[in-house]
XYZ file of C-alpha atoms in Angstrom:
577
model
C -47.129 -78.432 17.934
C -46.870 -80.603 14.850
C -50.496 -81.631 15.193
C -51.498 -77.988 15.745
C -49.687 -76.961 12.554
C -51.405 -79.791 10.672
C -54.860 -78.724 11.909
C -54.019 -75.085 11.127
C -53.150 -76.088 7.579
C -56.489 -77.833 7.184
C -58.311 -74.741 8.464
C -56.407 -72.533 6.026
C -57.247 -74.899 3.161
C -60.924 -74.831 4.132
C -60.781 -71.041 3.893
C -58.824 -70.825 0.618
C -60.379 -73.677 -1.392
C -63.818 -72.107 -2.019
C -62.115 -68.837 -2.981
C -59.809 -70.520 -5.436
C -62.656 -72.328 -7.191
C -64.880 -69.235 -7.240
C -67.586 -70.398 -4.816
C -66.814 -67.523 -2.419
C -66.021 -63.967 -3.419
C -63.830 -62.148 -0.942
C -65.250 -58.739 -0.032
C -62.904 -58.263 2.903
C -60.839 -55.645 1.047
C -63.963 -53.559 0.461
C -64.805 -53.550 4.166
C -61.234 -52.744 5.208
C -61.086 -49.902 2.672
C -64.153 -48.255 4.177
C -62.722 -48.574 7.692
C -59.339 -47.165 6.631
C -60.942 -44.255 4.776
C -63.170 -43.440 7.746
C -60.338 -43.539 10.272
C -58.217 -41.550 7.807
C -60.777 -38.737 7.914
C -60.648 -38.854 11.719
C -56.845 -38.620 11.685
C -57.008 -35.765 9.195
C -59.341 -33.837 11.496
C -56.819 -34.007 14.355
C -53.650 -33.541 12.296
C -54.642 -30.563 10.118
C -54.899 -28.235 13.107
C -51.612 -27.898 15.107
C -53.482 -27.003 18.284
C -55.698 -30.079 18.056
C -52.680 -32.250 17.229
C -50.887 -31.015 20.330
C -53.957 -31.672 22.486
C -54.264 -35.227 21.192
C -50.564 -35.976 21.696
C -50.539 -34.467 25.178
C -53.597 -36.478 26.199
C -51.992 -39.791 25.220
C -48.611 -38.841 26.682
C -50.215 -37.917 30.011
C -51.858 -41.318 30.233
C -48.607 -43.179 29.581
C -46.635 -40.972 31.967
C -49.125 -41.887 34.698
C -48.714 -45.561 33.793
C -44.922 -45.295 33.878
C -44.985 -43.586 37.263
C -47.304 -46.146 38.837
C -45.263 -49.018 37.335
C -42.026 -47.649 38.853
C -43.730 -47.356 42.223
C -44.833 -50.995 42.104
C -41.356 -52.132 41.037
C -39.911 -50.534 44.187
C -42.478 -52.285 46.371
C -44.749 -49.293 46.949
C -48.517 -49.263 46.660
C -49.599 -47.481 43.485
C -52.965 -46.499 42.152
C -53.492 -47.885 38.622
C -53.388 -45.347 35.807
C -56.363 -47.095 34.197
C -58.839 -49.636 35.530
C -61.263 -51.774 33.523
C -65.004 -51.439 33.860
C -66.178 -53.802 36.645
C -68.504 -55.441 34.095
C -65.605 -56.198 31.731
C -65.043 -59.947 32.068
C -61.852 -59.954 29.973
C -59.608 -58.926 32.877
C -61.094 -60.803 35.828
C -58.220 -63.263 36.170
C -56.177 -62.189 39.260
C -52.967 -62.229 37.197
C -54.137 -59.143 35.296
C -53.652 -57.146 38.506
C -51.116 -59.170 40.507
C -48.550 -59.795 37.753
C -46.808 -56.560 36.748
C -46.248 -57.689 33.143
C -49.928 -58.405 32.508
C -51.022 -55.383 34.526
C -48.830 -53.165 32.333
C -50.291 -54.672 29.165
C -53.825 -54.241 30.459
C -53.385 -50.609 31.466
C -51.538 -49.689 28.258
C -54.395 -51.191 26.270
C -57.052 -49.334 28.273
C -55.228 -45.995 28.034
C -54.740 -46.324 24.270
C -58.252 -47.454 23.385
C -59.947 -44.916 25.645
C -57.790 -42.203 24.085
C -58.857 -43.323 20.606
C -62.527 -43.356 21.630
C -62.142 -39.838 23.044
C -60.666 -38.657 19.744
C -63.897 -39.688 18.054
C -66.086 -38.204 20.775
C -64.299 -34.840 20.618
C -64.228 -34.619 16.798
C -67.070 -32.129 16.713
C -66.229 -30.886 13.218
C -66.703 -34.266 11.518
C -69.838 -35.088 9.545
C -72.190 -36.880 12.025
C -72.466 -40.045 9.924
C -68.694 -40.178 9.393
C -68.176 -39.683 13.116
C -70.636 -42.484 13.868
C -68.732 -44.798 11.512
C -65.420 -43.809 13.075
C -66.785 -44.608 16.537
C -67.962 -48.017 15.305
C -64.641 -48.895 13.647
C -62.582 -47.711 16.626
C -64.616 -50.010 18.874
C -64.078 -52.909 16.470
C -60.317 -52.350 16.449
C -60.271 -51.916 20.239
C -62.068 -55.218 20.742
C -59.753 -56.991 18.282
C -56.417 -55.858 19.767
C -57.264 -56.631 23.390
C -54.387 -58.527 25.045
C -56.989 -60.995 26.320
C -57.299 -62.345 22.748
C -53.731 -63.649 22.359
C -51.818 -66.491 23.971
C -48.637 -64.539 24.763
C -50.533 -61.722 26.466
C -53.278 -63.586 28.323
C -52.242 -65.357 31.554
C -55.169 -67.795 31.468
C -54.337 -68.868 27.898
C -50.676 -69.364 28.803
C -51.659 -71.561 31.754
C -54.088 -73.609 29.653
C -51.595 -74.138 26.837
C -48.763 -75.187 29.157
C -51.025 -77.425 31.250
C -52.325 -79.248 28.184
C -49.025 -79.269 26.298
C -50.748 -77.496 23.407
C -53.580 -80.014 23.081
C -56.039 -77.113 23.412
C -54.631 -75.590 20.205
C -55.086 -78.871 18.343
C -58.739 -79.082 19.399
C -59.293 -75.399 18.696
C -57.821 -75.463 15.204
C -59.819 -78.602 14.407
C -62.984 -76.759 15.483
C -61.889 -73.775 13.400
C -61.692 -75.977 10.312
C -65.135 -77.424 11.051
C -66.663 -73.974 11.459
C -65.116 -72.676 8.227
C -66.527 -75.723 6.432
C -69.920 -75.071 8.035
C -69.805 -71.492 6.725
C -68.967 -72.609 3.184
C -65.564 -70.932 3.340
C -66.445 -68.172 5.791
C -66.066 -68.649 9.530
C -69.371 -69.428 11.217
C -68.539 -68.956 14.880
C -70.262 -71.536 17.044
C -71.800 -69.757 20.022
C -73.708 -72.719 21.416
C -73.532 -76.497 21.381
C -76.000 -77.013 18.527
C -76.229 -80.762 19.111
C -78.397 -80.178 22.185
C -81.304 -78.460 20.407
C -83.812 -79.268 17.702
C -86.755 -77.153 16.623
C -89.986 -78.980 17.364
C -88.282 -81.329 19.842
C -87.053 -79.099 22.672
C -87.544 -75.674 21.069
C -90.820 -74.302 19.644
C -92.856 -77.052 21.306
C -96.053 -75.183 22.234
C -98.905 -77.369 20.864
C -100.665 -75.988 17.809
C -101.349 -76.418 14.114
C -100.433 -74.888 10.775
C -103.779 -73.462 9.662
C -102.707 -71.664 6.470
C -99.746 -71.550 4.103
C -98.734 -69.434 1.135
C -95.391 -68.835 -0.584
C -94.346 -66.249 2.003
C -95.544 -67.552 5.353
C -97.217 -70.272 7.375
C -99.877 -69.220 9.872
C -99.773 -71.122 13.163
C -102.645 -71.336 15.665
C -101.979 -72.643 19.168
C -104.188 -74.956 21.184
C -106.029 -73.378 24.110
C -105.126 -74.514 27.627
C -107.820 -72.599 29.540
C -111.576 -73.069 29.825
C -112.301 -69.622 28.393
C -110.277 -67.358 26.107
C -110.357 -63.712 25.183
C -112.845 -63.151 22.392
C -110.393 -61.031 20.440
C -107.562 -63.248 19.093
C -103.909 -62.223 18.948
C -101.736 -62.152 15.809
C -97.941 -62.063 16.222
C -95.840 -60.726 13.333
C -92.198 -61.666 14.069
C -89.131 -60.402 12.195
C -88.025 -62.278 9.089
C -84.436 -61.770 10.246
C -84.017 -65.033 12.182
C -87.092 -67.136 12.989
C -90.277 -66.762 15.005
C -89.364 -69.211 17.765
C -87.432 -66.564 19.687
C -90.900 -66.143 21.218
C -91.269 -69.916 21.715
C -87.934 -71.178 23.026
C -88.003 -73.693 25.865
C -91.439 -73.907 27.549
C -90.339 -71.924 30.612
C -89.153 -69.049 28.373
C -91.920 -69.149 25.782
C -93.913 -65.921 25.422
C -96.320 -67.765 23.123
C -97.001 -70.519 25.676
C -97.438 -67.925 28.429
C -100.005 -66.042 26.314
C -101.914 -69.266 25.634
C -101.883 -70.086 29.345
C -103.349 -66.631 30.080
C -106.367 -67.413 27.923
C -105.367 -65.821 24.620
C -106.022 -67.350 21.195
C -102.601 -66.952 19.600
C -101.807 -66.913 15.880
C -98.197 -66.518 14.714
C -96.695 -65.850 11.293
C -93.762 -68.132 10.453
C -91.899 -66.619 7.498
C -90.397 -68.735 4.746
C -86.614 -68.704 4.463
C -86.543 -67.088 1.004
C -84.426 -68.020 -1.972
C -84.115 -66.587 -5.469
C -87.825 -67.252 -6.158
C -88.763 -64.478 -3.693
C -86.267 -61.920 -5.014
C -89.002 -59.551 -6.260
C -91.104 -59.579 -3.113
C -90.942 -56.248 -1.315
C -92.678 -54.692 1.667
C -96.004 -54.569 -0.177
C -95.923 -58.290 -0.964
C -94.812 -59.150 2.585
C -97.682 -57.041 3.933
C -100.289 -58.576 1.606
C -99.071 -62.167 1.965
C -98.158 -61.796 5.654
C -100.312 -59.866 8.143
C -103.160 -59.051 5.725
C -103.467 -62.673 4.569
C -103.293 -63.754 8.217
C -106.147 -61.386 9.119
C -108.279 -62.913 6.363
C -107.664 -66.427 7.683
C -108.169 -65.523 11.347
C -111.532 -64.011 10.438
C -112.571 -67.196 8.652
C -111.383 -69.454 11.490
C -112.710 -67.509 14.488
C -115.484 -65.395 12.978
C -114.033 -62.339 14.711
C -113.838 -58.982 12.958
C -111.084 -57.579 15.172
C -107.726 -58.889 16.394
C -104.964 -57.606 18.616
C -101.556 -57.608 16.951
C -97.912 -57.789 18.025
C -94.908 -56.884 15.888
C -91.297 -57.563 16.876
C -88.312 -55.599 15.493
C -88.619 -55.383 11.691
C -91.857 -57.364 12.061
C -93.072 -54.419 14.130
C -91.993 -52.013 11.410
C -93.981 -54.079 8.897
C -96.956 -54.111 11.284
C -96.742 -50.309 11.613
C -96.643 -49.989 7.825
C -99.670 -52.291 7.639
C -101.551 -50.200 10.220
C -100.922 -47.014 8.234
C -101.970 -48.741 5.002
C -105.127 -50.130 6.632
C -105.962 -46.698 8.100
C -105.749 -45.214 4.616
C -108.070 -47.942 3.315
C -110.544 -47.728 6.218
C -109.715 -51.288 7.326
C -110.329 -51.572 11.085
C -109.605 -55.260 11.689
C -106.699 -54.568 14.082
C -108.096 -53.180 17.332
C -104.823 -52.661 19.223
C -101.136 -53.077 18.455
C -98.078 -53.980 20.512
C -94.596 -53.233 19.236
C -91.554 -55.032 20.669
C -88.213 -53.208 20.181
C -89.575 -51.644 17.003
C -88.386 -48.597 15.116
C -90.565 -46.496 12.841
C -88.254 -43.477 13.054
C -84.653 -44.231 12.108
C -82.915 -40.925 12.754
C -81.241 -42.376 15.864
C -81.199 -46.005 14.778
C -77.902 -46.976 16.382
C -74.902 -48.741 14.909
C -76.786 -50.428 12.077
C -76.786 -47.006 10.390
C -73.068 -47.563 9.825
C -74.074 -50.079 7.133
C -76.833 -47.903 5.667
C -75.161 -45.117 3.736
C -75.444 -44.959 -0.049
C -72.118 -46.697 -0.706
C -72.899 -49.606 1.607
C -76.417 -50.055 0.262
C -75.211 -50.040 -3.339
C -72.620 -52.660 -2.417
C -75.287 -54.824 -0.740
C -77.625 -54.450 -3.722
C -74.843 -55.456 -6.097
C -74.199 -58.616 -4.071
C -77.916 -59.436 -3.970
C -78.133 -59.185 -7.774
C -76.323 -62.504 -8.096
C -78.770 -64.717 -6.167
C -81.725 -62.441 -5.426
C -81.298 -62.442 -1.643
C -79.013 -61.259 1.131
C -77.374 -64.235 2.898
C -78.442 -64.792 6.480
C -74.845 -65.440 7.546
C -73.858 -61.945 6.408
C -76.660 -60.384 8.424
C -75.772 -62.507 11.462
C -72.145 -61.367 11.196
C -73.261 -57.729 11.040
C -75.402 -58.132 14.158
C -72.543 -59.857 15.981
C -70.234 -56.946 15.115
C -72.583 -54.566 16.932
C -71.458 -56.308 20.131
C -68.177 -57.856 19.036
C -66.665 -57.695 22.528
C -69.437 -60.030 23.770
C -70.487 -61.975 20.667
C -67.286 -62.497 18.675
C -64.000 -62.348 20.582
C -64.925 -64.413 23.660
C -66.025 -67.244 21.368
C -62.939 -66.980 19.162
C -60.746 -67.307 22.241
C -62.806 -69.992 23.986
C -63.385 -72.128 20.888
C -60.197 -71.846 18.862
C -57.494 -71.127 21.450
C -58.801 -72.896 24.540
C -60.343 -75.608 22.389
C -63.535 -75.709 24.422
C -67.000 -76.435 23.129
C -69.434 -73.618 23.950
C -72.156 -74.487 26.413
C -75.700 -75.211 25.194
C -77.758 -71.994 25.116
C -81.135 -71.893 23.407
C -81.014 -68.170 22.666
C -77.635 -68.398 20.926
C -78.780 -71.486 19.023
C -81.687 -69.396 17.715
C -79.337 -66.485 17.006
C -77.264 -68.694 14.715
C -80.360 -69.971 12.875
C -80.131 -67.129 10.367
C -82.455 -66.519 7.418
C -82.008 -64.930 4.019
C -83.747 -61.706 2.942
C -85.301 -61.130 -0.490
C -83.520 -58.560 -2.613
C -86.448 -56.208 -3.173
C -87.618 -56.351 0.421
C -84.185 -55.788 1.933
C -83.349 -52.930 -0.432
C -86.701 -51.229 0.277
C -86.151 -51.533 4.012
C -82.601 -50.163 3.956
C -83.452 -47.229 1.701
C -86.869 -46.211 3.016
C -86.083 -46.721 6.690
C -82.388 -46.397 7.488
C -81.256 -44.153 4.634
C -84.235 -41.851 4.008
C -86.388 -42.314 7.161
C -89.509 -42.055 5.023
C -92.110 -43.639 7.316
C -92.334 -40.948 9.988
C -91.750 -38.248 7.376
C -94.943 -39.293 5.606
C -93.067 -40.145 2.398
C -93.145 -43.947 2.347
C -95.188 -45.343 -0.524
C -96.437 -48.933 -0.247
C -98.680 -50.258 -2.973
C -100.881 -47.357 -3.996
C -100.736 -45.477 -0.684
C -98.477 -42.801 0.769
C -98.422 -43.741 4.432
C -99.220 -41.485 7.378
C -98.764 -42.956 10.869
C -100.828 -40.125 12.362
C -103.892 -41.798 10.891
C -103.262 -44.829 13.127
C -105.671 -44.068 15.996
C -105.799 -47.452 17.747
C -104.122 -47.984 21.169
C -100.437 -48.928 20.913
C -98.244 -50.614 23.549
C -94.665 -49.644 22.692
C -91.946 -51.698 24.384
C -88.322 -50.572 24.244
C -85.337 -52.224 25.928
C -82.767 -50.184 27.785
C -79.570 -51.788 26.421
C -80.832 -52.347 22.880
C -78.074 -52.088 20.259
C -80.484 -52.641 17.344
C -83.495 -50.489 18.284
C -82.140 -47.977 20.841
C -84.736 -46.843 23.411
C -84.428 -43.194 22.368
C -85.155 -44.158 18.744
C -88.199 -46.193 19.789
C -89.355 -43.300 22.005
C -89.216 -40.820 19.120
C -91.104 -43.244 16.890
C -93.791 -43.741 19.541
C -94.714 -40.068 19.124
C -95.514 -40.567 15.441
C -98.794 -42.462 15.982
C -102.117 -40.656 16.067
C -103.687 -42.575 18.961
C -102.858 -43.335 22.611
C -99.414 -44.901 23.146
C -98.211 -46.631 26.310
C -94.408 -46.472 26.217
C -92.692 -49.054 28.442
C -88.953 -49.470 28.942
C -87.634 -52.910 29.865
C -84.271 -53.722 31.390
C -81.624 -55.657 29.391
C -81.384 -55.777 25.599
C -83.098 -56.520 22.292
C -83.856 -60.178 23.109
C -83.499 -60.700 26.856
C -85.507 -57.555 27.569
C -88.411 -58.992 25.572
C -88.077 -62.680 26.433
C -88.311 -62.211 30.204
C -90.894 -64.529 31.811
C -92.352 -63.389 35.157
C -91.285 -66.615 36.920
C -87.613 -65.751 36.420
C -87.964 -62.498 38.393
C -85.184 -60.872 36.379
C -84.520 -57.315 35.272
C -87.102 -54.546 35.639
C -89.237 -52.155 33.631
C -90.109 -48.473 33.776
C -93.484 -46.807 33.370
C -94.043 -43.109 32.907
C -96.161 -40.504 31.204
C -97.232 -40.613 27.556
C -94.229 -40.351 25.210
C -93.576 -36.673 24.536
C -90.545 -34.418 24.589
C -87.175 -36.075 25.203
C -86.479 -39.638 26.243
C -84.075 -38.420 28.955
C -86.813 -36.318 30.615
C -89.295 -39.203 30.366
C -86.850 -41.643 31.954
C -85.924 -39.232 34.746
C -89.584 -39.065 35.786
C -90.434 -42.752 35.159
C -91.115 -45.275 37.922
C -89.069 -48.480 38.106
C -90.849 -51.807 38.702
C -89.133 -55.104 39.498
C -89.437 -58.139 37.246
C -91.119 -58.748 33.915
C -93.293 -56.320 31.963
C -95.460 -59.221 30.677
C -98.204 -58.879 33.358
C -98.434 -55.121 32.716
C -98.952 -55.812 29.022
C -101.601 -58.465 29.765
C -103.557 -56.004 31.908
C -103.358 -53.435 29.108
C -104.445 -56.004 26.495
C -107.448 -57.199 28.503
C -108.510 -53.604 29.121
C -108.802 -53.095 25.359
C -111.173 -56.036 24.865
C -112.037 -57.995 28.051
C -114.874 -60.163 26.655
C -114.330 -63.944 26.756
C -115.703 -66.961 24.883
C -115.484 -70.723 25.576
C -112.172 -72.198 24.445
C -114.110 -75.011 22.779
C -114.910 -72.544 19.995
C -111.220 -71.966 19.291
C -109.863 -75.302 18.117
C -106.960 -74.739 15.687
C -108.285 -74.233 12.174
C -111.900 -74.281 13.320
C -113.799 -76.644 11.056
C -111.154 -76.449 8.340
C -108.494 -79.055 7.730
C -105.124 -78.145 9.233
C -101.791 -78.512 7.413
C -99.691 -80.162 10.100
C -98.424 -79.610 13.603
C -96.720 -76.465 14.868
C -94.008 -75.258 14.464
C -94.599 -76.135 10.806
C -92.185 -76.667 7.939
C -90.995 -73.158 7.031
C -89.190 -72.711 10.350
C -86.993 -75.694 9.514
C -85.950 -74.375 6.118
């Protein structure tokens, strides 16, 4: 225990020191204030009407009376049906002690009754402003995840066993890791979700052979080496998000979408965004469009001699691609012949929990913080994304790392997830205001450069992929956005979430996807009539892509860079910044 206290003191010092010397500004109070105010409005809704107050009190009391009755039955040796049972998918309560030991069973059921009651209060608060209600739902889920008895030594049977078995050595290791992770975050906790020592970009991640064929201040353009005798005549340009890095599509070789495309006979070009600093503070969507996909189109034309490409956009990279398509349509630029959008939103009315952070007060706060350095820190964005699924992405790691004292297992996807990037001030502010706050793109009010954009002018074929469990780009939001384009749209729904639903190689034979009619009407009606197919959607997309432009040319004509000098091997230098 003495060693644990010593390590705890070091962790506390690592947290306090950068705040005392001014390197870190604590904005925790600001975040707590917003949560308290939001939940205060929820409480006010239920307490200002005596009838509603009585309903809320009776609901909670009924749950605890059922728990008390079942507990008494068990104490007398009778069989008793639990008053509350966890979701079968909830891994927090799988230890047998949670059901067999009456103390832990009581804690578990009391927790479930209370948190479900709180969630129902939000759900039934019909009179609240919709945005306020959404925020209340988000904050209630955060509190529910935080107070789970599975998070604390005294209330978790597995943690008690571990601590007694190791005589507290687990706490010493855990607090030492806590200090290391606070140091790694510069005073803020950077939760380790994977054993980072097992991965290195360019060594066992992002290893598909290719070259850097172009570079500017915003991006590097990568071209990959053909592995087939012939390739599709029309090359493919991938525009990834600048939140995190492009190699989510080029993880280990067996998971790599980029390698799979190359092996199917596609000439693949990928944008690798720079990790921006204060020098990029004044680059907005227009600059990212001009120096990203438009600059890439210029270079692809010079390298391959082709006048048309197919294009893919992922997440915010797909939003940028959609903006580019509308801008090109206004200019009469027809160099993109078809577009694929992975988990991409162009309509943000139903944009999910990220809208919690996109009201005027939050955006002003973010803009104020960005004024200091000219960018939004990647660690802040990573923390926000983790909070969207805190029960899976925060609390299990806090318990495993800092209480059990166990190193997380190596996982390439979580290594990538922690490889966060910064966002330029102008670009991030434009995105938050024009997309999440004002929803200007599908309303025909977004202005980029000298053009007011209209997605209805985009007449090319679009393959729109949504993922069923997406917490960033919900499938209903993607479905609504798919109806904004002026040409034919093939809407496909993949199983799993924002990453695993996209990065799903056919050889793994995991998940499923749904195909249905053209996107129209409601998502619920579309899904009810859709047909489920086992496995990966990748082959369906390949068939669609080849149908758009089936002509092939010898791969010998597609050496990276053509006759021009290349700038180094893929994955390039920007991805390591």
